Short mmCIF file of C-alpha atoms and ligand atoms in Angstrom, two decimals:
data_model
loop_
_atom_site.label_atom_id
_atom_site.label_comp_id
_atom_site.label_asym_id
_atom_site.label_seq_id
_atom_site.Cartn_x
_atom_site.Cartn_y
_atom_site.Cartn_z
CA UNK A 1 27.03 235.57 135.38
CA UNK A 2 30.15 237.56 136.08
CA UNK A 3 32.10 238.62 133.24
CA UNK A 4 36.07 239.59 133.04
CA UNK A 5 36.89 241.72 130.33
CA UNK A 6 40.94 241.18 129.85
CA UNK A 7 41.88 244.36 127.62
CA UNK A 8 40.85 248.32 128.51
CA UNK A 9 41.04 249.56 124.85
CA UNK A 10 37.86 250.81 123.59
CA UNK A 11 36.56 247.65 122.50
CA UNK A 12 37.17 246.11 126.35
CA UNK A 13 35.49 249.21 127.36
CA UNK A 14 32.86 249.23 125.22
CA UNK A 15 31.97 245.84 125.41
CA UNK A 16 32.18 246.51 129.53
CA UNK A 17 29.49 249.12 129.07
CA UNK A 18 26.85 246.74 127.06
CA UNK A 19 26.98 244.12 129.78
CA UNK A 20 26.81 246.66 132.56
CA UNK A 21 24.22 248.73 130.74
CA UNK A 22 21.96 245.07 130.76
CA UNK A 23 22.75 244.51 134.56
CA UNK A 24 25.55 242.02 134.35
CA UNK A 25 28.19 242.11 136.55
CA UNK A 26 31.34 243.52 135.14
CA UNK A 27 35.33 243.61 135.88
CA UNK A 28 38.53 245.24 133.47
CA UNK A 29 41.87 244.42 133.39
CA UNK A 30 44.41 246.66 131.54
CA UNK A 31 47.73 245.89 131.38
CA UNK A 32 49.23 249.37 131.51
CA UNK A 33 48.67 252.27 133.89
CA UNK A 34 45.88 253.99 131.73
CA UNK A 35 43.02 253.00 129.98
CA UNK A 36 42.25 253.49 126.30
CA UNK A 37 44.67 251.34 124.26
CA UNK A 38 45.01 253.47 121.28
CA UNK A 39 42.29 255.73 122.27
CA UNK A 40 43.75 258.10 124.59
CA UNK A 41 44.36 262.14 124.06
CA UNK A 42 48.13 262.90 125.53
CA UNK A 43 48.33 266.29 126.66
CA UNK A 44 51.10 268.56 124.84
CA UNK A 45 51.46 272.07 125.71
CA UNK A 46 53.73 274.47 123.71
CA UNK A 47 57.22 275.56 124.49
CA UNK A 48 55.98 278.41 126.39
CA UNK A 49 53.73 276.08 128.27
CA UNK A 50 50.30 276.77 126.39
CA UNK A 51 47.58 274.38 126.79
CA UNK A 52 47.59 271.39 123.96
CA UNK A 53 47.60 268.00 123.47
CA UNK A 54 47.35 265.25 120.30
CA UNK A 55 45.98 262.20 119.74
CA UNK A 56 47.54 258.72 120.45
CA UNK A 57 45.58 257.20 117.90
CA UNK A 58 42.48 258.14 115.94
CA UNK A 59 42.08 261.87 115.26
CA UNK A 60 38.36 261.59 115.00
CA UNK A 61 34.97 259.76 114.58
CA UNK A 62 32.52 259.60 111.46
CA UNK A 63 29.08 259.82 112.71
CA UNK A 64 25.97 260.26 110.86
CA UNK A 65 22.77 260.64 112.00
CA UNK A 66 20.89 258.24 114.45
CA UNK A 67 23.47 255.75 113.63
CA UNK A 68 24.71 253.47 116.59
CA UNK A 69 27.78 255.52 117.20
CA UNK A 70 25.66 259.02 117.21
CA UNK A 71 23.33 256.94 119.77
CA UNK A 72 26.18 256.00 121.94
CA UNK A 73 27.77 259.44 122.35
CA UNK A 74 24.10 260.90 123.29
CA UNK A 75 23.32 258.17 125.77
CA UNK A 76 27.00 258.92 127.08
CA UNK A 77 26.31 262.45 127.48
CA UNK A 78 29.91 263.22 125.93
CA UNK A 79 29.14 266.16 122.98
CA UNK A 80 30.70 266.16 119.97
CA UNK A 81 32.10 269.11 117.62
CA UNK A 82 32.55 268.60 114.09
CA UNK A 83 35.51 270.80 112.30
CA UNK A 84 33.09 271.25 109.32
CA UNK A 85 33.72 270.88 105.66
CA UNK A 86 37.49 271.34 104.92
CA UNK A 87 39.74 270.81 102.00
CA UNK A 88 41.57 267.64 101.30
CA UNK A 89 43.97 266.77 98.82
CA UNK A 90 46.05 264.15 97.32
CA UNK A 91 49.96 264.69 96.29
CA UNK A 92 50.00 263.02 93.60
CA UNK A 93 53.05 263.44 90.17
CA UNK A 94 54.60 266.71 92.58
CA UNK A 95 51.04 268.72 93.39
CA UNK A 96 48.74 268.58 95.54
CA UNK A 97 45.64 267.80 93.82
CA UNK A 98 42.39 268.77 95.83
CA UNK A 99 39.66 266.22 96.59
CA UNK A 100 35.78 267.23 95.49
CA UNK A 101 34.07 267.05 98.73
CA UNK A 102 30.92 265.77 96.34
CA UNK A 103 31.60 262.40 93.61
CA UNK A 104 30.23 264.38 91.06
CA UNK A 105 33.00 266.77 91.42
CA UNK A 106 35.61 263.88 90.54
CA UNK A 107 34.71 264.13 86.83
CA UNK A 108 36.30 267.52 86.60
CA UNK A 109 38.92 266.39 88.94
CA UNK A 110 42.77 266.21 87.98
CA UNK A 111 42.68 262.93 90.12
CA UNK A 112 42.09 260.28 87.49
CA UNK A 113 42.17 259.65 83.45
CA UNK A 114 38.82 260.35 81.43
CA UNK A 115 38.87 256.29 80.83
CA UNK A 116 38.44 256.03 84.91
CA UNK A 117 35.84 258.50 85.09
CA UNK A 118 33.55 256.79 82.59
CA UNK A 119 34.26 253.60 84.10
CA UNK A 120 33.36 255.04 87.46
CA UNK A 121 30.51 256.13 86.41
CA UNK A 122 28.97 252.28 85.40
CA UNK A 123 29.62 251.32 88.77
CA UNK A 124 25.96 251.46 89.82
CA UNK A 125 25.34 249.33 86.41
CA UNK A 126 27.88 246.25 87.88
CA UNK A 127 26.31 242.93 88.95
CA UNK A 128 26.67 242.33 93.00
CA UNK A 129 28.71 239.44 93.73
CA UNK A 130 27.92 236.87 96.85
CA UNK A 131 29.98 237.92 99.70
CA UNK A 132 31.73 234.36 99.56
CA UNK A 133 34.18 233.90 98.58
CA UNK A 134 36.69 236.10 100.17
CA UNK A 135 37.58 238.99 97.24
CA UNK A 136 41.07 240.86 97.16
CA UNK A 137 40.57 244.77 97.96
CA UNK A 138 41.71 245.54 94.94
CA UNK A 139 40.10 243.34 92.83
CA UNK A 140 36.89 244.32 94.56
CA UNK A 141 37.17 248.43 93.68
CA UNK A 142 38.51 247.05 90.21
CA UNK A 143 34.82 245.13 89.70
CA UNK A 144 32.90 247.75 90.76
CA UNK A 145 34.50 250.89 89.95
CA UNK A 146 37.32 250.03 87.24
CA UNK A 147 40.93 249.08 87.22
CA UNK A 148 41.76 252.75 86.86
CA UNK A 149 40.43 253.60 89.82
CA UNK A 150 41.78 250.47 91.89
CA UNK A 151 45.22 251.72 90.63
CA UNK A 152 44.42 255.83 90.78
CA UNK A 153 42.54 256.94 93.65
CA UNK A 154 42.17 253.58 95.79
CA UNK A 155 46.16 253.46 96.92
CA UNK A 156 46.36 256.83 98.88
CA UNK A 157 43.29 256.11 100.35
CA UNK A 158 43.76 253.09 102.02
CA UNK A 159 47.31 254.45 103.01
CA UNK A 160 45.59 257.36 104.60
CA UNK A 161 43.24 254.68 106.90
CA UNK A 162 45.12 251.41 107.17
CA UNK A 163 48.74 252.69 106.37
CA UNK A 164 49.27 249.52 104.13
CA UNK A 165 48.91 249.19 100.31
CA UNK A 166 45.71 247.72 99.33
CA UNK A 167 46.95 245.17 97.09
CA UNK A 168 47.86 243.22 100.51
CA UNK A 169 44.44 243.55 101.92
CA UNK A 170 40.84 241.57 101.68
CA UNK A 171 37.43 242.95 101.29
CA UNK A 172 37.04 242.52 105.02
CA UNK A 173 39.65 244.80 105.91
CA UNK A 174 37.00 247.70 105.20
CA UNK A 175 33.92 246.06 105.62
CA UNK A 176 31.49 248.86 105.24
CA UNK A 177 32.28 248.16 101.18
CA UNK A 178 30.69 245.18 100.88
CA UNK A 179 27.71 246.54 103.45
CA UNK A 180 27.51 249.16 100.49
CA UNK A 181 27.56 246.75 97.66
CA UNK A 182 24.40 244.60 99.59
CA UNK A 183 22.20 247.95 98.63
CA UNK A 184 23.12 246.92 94.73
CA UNK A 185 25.96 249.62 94.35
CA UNK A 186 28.55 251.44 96.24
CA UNK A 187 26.74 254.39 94.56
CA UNK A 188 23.49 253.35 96.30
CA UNK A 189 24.82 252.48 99.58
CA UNK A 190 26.50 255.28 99.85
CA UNK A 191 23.02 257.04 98.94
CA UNK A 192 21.20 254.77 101.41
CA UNK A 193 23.41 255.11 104.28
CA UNK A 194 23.58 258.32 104.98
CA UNK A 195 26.47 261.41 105.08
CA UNK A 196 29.02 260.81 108.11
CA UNK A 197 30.47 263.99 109.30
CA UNK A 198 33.88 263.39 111.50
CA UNK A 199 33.21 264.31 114.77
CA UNK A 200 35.59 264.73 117.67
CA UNK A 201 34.35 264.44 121.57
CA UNK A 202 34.93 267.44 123.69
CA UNK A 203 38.11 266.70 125.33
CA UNK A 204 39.76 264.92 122.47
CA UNK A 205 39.05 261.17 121.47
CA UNK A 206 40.42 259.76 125.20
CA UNK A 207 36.81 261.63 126.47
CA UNK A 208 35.38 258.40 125.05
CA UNK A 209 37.93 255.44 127.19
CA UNK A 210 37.40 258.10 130.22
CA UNK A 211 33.29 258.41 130.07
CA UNK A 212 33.20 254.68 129.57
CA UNK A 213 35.41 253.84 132.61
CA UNK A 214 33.63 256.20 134.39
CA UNK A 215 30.23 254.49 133.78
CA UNK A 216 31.80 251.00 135.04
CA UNK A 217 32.06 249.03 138.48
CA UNK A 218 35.66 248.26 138.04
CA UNK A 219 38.60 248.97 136.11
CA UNK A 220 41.68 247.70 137.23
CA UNK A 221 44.68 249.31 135.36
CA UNK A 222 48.51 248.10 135.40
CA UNK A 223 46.98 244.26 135.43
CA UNK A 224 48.33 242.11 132.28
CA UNK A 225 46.44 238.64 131.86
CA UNK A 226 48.93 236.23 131.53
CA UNK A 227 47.37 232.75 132.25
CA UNK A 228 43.84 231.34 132.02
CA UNK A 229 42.84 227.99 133.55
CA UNK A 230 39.86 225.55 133.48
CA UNK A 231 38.34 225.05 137.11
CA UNK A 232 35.25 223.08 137.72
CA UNK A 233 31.78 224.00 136.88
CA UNK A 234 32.71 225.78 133.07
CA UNK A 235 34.47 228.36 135.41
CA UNK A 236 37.60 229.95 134.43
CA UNK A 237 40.68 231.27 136.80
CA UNK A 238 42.66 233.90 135.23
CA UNK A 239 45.60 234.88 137.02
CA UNK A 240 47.16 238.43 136.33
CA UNK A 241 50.02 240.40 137.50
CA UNK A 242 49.84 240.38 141.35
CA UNK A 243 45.93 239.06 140.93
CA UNK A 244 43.88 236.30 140.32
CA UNK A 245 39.97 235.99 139.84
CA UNK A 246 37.50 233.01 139.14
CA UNK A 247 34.43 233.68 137.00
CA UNK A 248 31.99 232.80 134.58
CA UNK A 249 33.61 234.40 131.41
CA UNK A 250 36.55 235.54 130.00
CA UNK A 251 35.98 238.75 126.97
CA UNK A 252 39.63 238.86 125.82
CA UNK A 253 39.55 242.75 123.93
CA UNK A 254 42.57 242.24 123.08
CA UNK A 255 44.99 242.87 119.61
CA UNK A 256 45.00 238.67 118.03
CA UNK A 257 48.59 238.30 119.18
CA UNK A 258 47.99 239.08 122.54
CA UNK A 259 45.08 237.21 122.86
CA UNK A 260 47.18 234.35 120.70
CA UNK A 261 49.32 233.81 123.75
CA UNK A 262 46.00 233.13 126.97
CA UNK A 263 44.18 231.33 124.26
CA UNK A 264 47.10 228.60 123.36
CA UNK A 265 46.83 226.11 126.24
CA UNK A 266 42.84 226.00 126.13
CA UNK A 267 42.75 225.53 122.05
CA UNK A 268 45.60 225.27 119.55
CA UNK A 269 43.41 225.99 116.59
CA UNK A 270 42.42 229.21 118.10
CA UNK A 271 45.54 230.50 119.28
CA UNK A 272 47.20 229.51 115.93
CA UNK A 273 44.33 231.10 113.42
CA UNK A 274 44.95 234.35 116.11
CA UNK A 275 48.66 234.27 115.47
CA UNK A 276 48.20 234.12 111.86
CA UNK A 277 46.87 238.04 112.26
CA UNK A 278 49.34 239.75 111.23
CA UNK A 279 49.79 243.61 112.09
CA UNK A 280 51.15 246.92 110.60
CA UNK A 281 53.13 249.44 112.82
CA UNK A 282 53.39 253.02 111.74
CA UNK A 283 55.34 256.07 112.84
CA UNK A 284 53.91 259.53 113.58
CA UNK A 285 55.92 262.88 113.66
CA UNK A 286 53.79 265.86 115.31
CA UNK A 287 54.96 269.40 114.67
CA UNK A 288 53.91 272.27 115.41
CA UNK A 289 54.32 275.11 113.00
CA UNK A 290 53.33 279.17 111.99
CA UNK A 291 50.25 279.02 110.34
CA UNK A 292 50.12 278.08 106.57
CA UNK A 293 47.19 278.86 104.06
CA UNK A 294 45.11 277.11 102.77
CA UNK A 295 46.38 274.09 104.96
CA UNK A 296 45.77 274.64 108.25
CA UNK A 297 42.15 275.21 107.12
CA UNK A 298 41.55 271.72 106.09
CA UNK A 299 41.68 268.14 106.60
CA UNK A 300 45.18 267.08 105.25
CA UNK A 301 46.45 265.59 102.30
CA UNK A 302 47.69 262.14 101.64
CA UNK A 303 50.54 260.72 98.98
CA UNK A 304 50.13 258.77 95.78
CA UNK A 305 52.67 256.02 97.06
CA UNK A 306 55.00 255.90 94.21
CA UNK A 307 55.97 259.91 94.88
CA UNK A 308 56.62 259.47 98.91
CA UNK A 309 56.59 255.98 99.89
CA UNK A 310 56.85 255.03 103.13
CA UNK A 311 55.77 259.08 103.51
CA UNK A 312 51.85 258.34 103.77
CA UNK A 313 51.09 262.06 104.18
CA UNK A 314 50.07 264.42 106.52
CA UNK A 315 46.86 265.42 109.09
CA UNK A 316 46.10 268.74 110.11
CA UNK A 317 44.73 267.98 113.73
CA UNK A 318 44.56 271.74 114.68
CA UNK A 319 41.92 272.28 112.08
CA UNK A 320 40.04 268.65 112.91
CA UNK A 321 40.45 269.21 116.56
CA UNK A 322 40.45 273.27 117.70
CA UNK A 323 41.85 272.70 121.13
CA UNK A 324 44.48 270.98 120.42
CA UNK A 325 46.85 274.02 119.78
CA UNK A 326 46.58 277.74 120.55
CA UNK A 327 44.77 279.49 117.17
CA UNK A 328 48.30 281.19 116.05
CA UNK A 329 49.89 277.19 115.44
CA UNK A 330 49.28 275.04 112.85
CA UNK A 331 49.61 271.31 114.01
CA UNK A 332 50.50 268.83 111.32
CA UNK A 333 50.89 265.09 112.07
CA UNK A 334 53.02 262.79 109.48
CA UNK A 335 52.38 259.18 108.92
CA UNK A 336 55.37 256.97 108.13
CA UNK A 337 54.47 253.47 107.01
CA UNK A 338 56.57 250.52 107.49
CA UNK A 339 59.39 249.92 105.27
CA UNK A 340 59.17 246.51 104.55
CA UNK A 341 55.41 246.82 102.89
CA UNK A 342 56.11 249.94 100.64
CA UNK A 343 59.06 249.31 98.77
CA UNK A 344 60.61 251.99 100.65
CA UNK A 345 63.03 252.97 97.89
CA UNK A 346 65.82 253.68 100.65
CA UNK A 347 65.05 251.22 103.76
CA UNK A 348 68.49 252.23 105.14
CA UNK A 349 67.33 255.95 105.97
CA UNK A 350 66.74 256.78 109.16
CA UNK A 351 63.17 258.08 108.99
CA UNK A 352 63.73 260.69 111.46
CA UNK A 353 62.53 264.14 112.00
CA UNK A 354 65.32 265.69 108.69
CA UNK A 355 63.88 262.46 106.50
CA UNK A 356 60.30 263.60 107.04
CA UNK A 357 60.63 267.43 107.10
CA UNK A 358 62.07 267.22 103.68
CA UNK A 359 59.20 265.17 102.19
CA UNK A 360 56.80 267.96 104.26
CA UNK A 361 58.57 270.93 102.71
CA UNK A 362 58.52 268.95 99.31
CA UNK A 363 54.77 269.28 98.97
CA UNK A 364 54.32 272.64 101.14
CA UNK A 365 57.49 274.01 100.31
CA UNK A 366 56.62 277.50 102.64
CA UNK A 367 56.39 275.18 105.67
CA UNK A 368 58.17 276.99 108.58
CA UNK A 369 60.36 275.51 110.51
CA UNK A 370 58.86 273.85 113.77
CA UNK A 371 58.29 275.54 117.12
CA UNK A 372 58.00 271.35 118.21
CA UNK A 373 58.12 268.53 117.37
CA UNK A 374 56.92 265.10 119.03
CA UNK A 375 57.59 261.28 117.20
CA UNK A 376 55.02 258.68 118.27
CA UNK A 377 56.17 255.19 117.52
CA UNK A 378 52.52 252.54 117.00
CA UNK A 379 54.43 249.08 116.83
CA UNK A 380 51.63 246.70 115.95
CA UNK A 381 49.18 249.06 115.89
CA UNK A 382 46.71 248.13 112.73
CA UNK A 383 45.48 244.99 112.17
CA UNK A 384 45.92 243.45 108.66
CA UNK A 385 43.01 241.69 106.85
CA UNK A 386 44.95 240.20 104.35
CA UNK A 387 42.83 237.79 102.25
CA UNK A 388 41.97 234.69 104.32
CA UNK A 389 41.28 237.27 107.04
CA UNK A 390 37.82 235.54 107.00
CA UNK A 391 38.66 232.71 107.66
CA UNK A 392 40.92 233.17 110.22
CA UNK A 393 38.66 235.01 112.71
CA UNK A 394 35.91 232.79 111.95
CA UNK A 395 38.15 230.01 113.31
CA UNK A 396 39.56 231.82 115.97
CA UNK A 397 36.24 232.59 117.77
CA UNK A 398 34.89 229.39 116.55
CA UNK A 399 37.05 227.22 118.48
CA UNK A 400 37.64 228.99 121.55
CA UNK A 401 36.34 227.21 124.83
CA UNK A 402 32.69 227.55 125.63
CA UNK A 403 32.59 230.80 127.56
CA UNK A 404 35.77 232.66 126.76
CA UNK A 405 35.54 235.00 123.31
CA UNK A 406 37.50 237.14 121.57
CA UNK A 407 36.24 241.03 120.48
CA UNK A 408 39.15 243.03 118.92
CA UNK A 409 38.82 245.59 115.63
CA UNK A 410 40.58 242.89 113.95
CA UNK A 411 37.49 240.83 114.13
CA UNK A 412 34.72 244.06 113.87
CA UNK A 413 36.79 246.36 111.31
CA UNK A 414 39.86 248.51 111.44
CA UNK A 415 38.14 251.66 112.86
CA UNK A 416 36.54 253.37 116.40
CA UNK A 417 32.93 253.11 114.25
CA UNK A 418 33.52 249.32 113.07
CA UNK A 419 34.15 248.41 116.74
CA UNK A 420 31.04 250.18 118.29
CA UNK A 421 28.49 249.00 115.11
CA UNK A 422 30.33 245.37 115.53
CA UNK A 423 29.73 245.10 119.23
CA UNK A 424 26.09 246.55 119.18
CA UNK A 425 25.59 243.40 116.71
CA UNK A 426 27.47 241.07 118.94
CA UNK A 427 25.36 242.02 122.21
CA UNK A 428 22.05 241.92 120.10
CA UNK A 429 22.97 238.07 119.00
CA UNK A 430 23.68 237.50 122.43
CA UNK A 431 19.86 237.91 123.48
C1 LIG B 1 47.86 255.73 114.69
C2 LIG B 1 46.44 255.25 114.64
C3 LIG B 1 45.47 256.04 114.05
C4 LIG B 1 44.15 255.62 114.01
N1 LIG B 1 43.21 256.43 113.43
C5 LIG B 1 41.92 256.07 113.45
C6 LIG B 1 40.91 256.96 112.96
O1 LIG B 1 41.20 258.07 112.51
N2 LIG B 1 39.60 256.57 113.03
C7 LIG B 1 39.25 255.35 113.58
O2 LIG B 1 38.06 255.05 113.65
N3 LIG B 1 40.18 254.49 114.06
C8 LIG B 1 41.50 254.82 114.00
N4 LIG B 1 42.44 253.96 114.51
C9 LIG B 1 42.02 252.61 114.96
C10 LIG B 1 41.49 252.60 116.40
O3 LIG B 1 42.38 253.26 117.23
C11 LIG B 1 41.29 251.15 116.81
O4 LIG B 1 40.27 250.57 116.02
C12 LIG B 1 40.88 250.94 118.26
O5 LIG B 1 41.57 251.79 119.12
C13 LIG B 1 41.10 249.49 118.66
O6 LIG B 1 40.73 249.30 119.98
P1 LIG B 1 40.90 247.91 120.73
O7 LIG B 1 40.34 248.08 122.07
O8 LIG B 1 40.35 246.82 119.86
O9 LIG B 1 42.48 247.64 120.77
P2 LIG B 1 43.62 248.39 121.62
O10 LIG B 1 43.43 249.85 121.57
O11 LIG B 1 44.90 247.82 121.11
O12 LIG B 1 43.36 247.91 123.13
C14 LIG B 1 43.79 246.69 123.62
C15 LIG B 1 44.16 246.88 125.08
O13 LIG B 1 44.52 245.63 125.66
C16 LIG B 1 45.58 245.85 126.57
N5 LIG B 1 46.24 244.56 126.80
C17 LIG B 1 47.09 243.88 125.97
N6 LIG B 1 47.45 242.71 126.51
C18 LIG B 1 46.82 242.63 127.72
C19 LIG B 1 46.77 241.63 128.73
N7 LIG B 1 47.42 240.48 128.62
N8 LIG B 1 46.01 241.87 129.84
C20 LIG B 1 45.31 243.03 129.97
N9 LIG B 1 45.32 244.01 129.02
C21 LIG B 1 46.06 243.80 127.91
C22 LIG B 1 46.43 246.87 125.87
O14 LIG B 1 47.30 247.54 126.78
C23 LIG B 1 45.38 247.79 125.25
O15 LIG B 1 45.04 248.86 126.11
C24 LIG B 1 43.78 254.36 114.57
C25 LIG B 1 44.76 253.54 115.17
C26 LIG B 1 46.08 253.99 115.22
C27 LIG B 1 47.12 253.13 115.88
#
């Protein structure tokens, strides 16, 4: 059977790899001229021409132990360094407040009310619900964990990984939660599972599109899908830009409402449960700066989002990621949400470089001034599980033609880990 895979993001990639790997025969298409989608590392030197680079999209990888994505990296032969155990905080009424790198260091923590802490602490003690029917985000930490800390702790959190406030968002849109609750508790599925570390490859996070292309027959880059027809025997024609192909299956890897618009002619209900996906974009302001204790020896810190909104808060990639600035710069990368799901308190402002070096020096108010800076614009970059989310994939993949599927983070979970434990699943049920 030969397989196209439309889509050369790490999912396309990925899912490339696991057919290859079984002795399928394999073909990519990516639209633009590299491969990667939001997994590439974009090299940046300094002003005086110093090696360094950032990410496009995700700074790192949580890996644990023997788990698939540990497994994957080994049989790829790409090593990974871990930064080690730095501080985090959260900015929260004009501080920043650290975050105990151990639970049992929240009770003494300045992060939530006694009445949350005690409620916390009868999470283990709360009844596990069936996983249908679909449960609000929210209302899902509120069960388990308390109100207090649905409200407290939960909303820079979810900022900090799906840059969209969590009152908009469905159980599914972090699905290890409810993969925790099956072990009876969050407590004991965090217990069961294991510690992740964040881990970056050597090379930066685009090591991982790169080794995977490498390992593949053909990639063809700078080829957008934009039409996919029926042809006789349950084969499929699938014309691209300047290049056309007829084979057995179609893998579109691609965000829902790209996928939306190849899917409509060959099934409505598909294309329209895909279109119904929405997505959140999000800005990113890289700057390079003199070095700033006790920051640049930690993770980052993220905002409470009633004292920054749409500020989300800041990563420190030169402490997550060594190489990617010489050792006498600290690298700091801002994320701006989207106006229109924050309540951005002034949606006129231009959130330029000024806007967000004033929120920056607001929380580290001895912040130099920048030796660089660099904005990164991510229209439509995360997908949104709001609550029907469930529904809507299931429907999506459920009535697609016999043949032709759809694998996207929107259907596995937001992150790099969701889509390589998602696809190992998908290629096991697959025989
Ligand atoms: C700013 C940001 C930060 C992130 N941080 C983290 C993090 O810290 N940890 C983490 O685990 N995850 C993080 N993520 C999420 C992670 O990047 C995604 O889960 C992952 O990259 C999704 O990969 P994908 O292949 O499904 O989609 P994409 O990366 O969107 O790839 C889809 C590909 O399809 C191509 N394409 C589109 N249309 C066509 C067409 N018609 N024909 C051919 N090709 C087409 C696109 O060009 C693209 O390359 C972050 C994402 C962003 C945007």
């Amino acid at each position: 059977m030969t397989t196209l895979i439309l889509g050369g993001g790490i999912t396309g990639l990925l899912a490339a790899w696991h057919l290859n790997e079984r002795g399928e025969s394999v073909e990519v298409w990516e639209a633009e001229p590299r491969i990667g989608g939001w997994v590439q590392t974009l090299t940046w030197p300094t002003e005086e021409g110093r090696p360094g680079r950032l990410e496009k999209g995700p700074q790192g990888i949580l890996v644990r132990a023997e788990s698939p994505a540990d497994k994957l990296f080994k049989k790829l032969d790409l090593p990974l360094k871990s930064p080690g155990k730095g501080a985090r905080w959260v900015g929260k009424k004009g501080r920043l407040i650290p975050v105990p790198a151990h639970p049992v260091g929240l009770m003494t923590s300045a992060l939530m009310s006694w009445s949350t802490k005690f409620r916390m602490c009868l999470e283990p003690f709360q009844p596990v619900r069936p996983a249908e029917p679909e449960e609000g985000l929210s209302d899902f930490i509120a069960r388990r964990a308390g109100r207090g800390m649905a409200e407290e702790l939960l909303p820079p959190m979810v900022a900090g990984i799906l840059a969209t406030p969590p009152h908009l968002l469905s159980i599914d849109a972090i699905p290890l939660l409810r993969k925790w609750e099956s072990h009876g508790s969050l407590f004991n599925g965090v217990r069961k599972s294991g510690i992740s570390h964040l881990m970056v490859p050597e090379g930066g996070m685009g090591a991982l599109s790169i080794r995977l292309a490498e390992r593949l027959p053909l990639v063809r880059t700078g080829l957008r899908a934009n039409r996919i027809e029926a042809q006789a025997e349950g084969r499929w024609l699938v014309h691209g830009t300047a290049h056309s192909l007829v084979v057995d299956r179609v893998i579109l890897a691609l965000p829902a409402f790209e996928a939306a618009k190849l899917v409509a002619p060959l099934s409505a209900d598909s294309a329209e449960a895909l279109a119904a996906i929405p997505y959140t974009s999000v800005k990113l302001w890289n700057s390079r700066h003199a070095i700033l204790p006790p920051y640049h020896d930690g993770f980052g810190f993220l905002i409470d989002p009633p004292s920054g909104r749409p500020y989300l808060g800041t990563l420190v990639p030169s402490w997550i990621d060594k190489d990617c600035a010489p050792s006498d710069r600290m690298q700091l990368r801002s994320f701006i949400g989207d106006s229109t799901l924050w309540e951005d308190p002034h949606p006129e402002e231009a959130k330029d470089w000024a806007w967000t070096e004033r929120r920056l020096k607001q929380w580290l108010p001895s912040l130099s001034a920048p030796f660089q800076i660099r904005e990164e614009l991510c229209p439509h970059a995360i997908p949104r599980a709001e609550l029907g989310h469930r529904t809507r994939v299931r429907t999506a993949v459920e009535a697609l033609p016999t043949h032709i599927d759809w694998l996207s983070n929107a259907r596995f979970g937001p992150g790099v880990r969701d889509v390589i434990e998602g696809l190992e699943e998908w290629v096991e049920q697959r025989g």
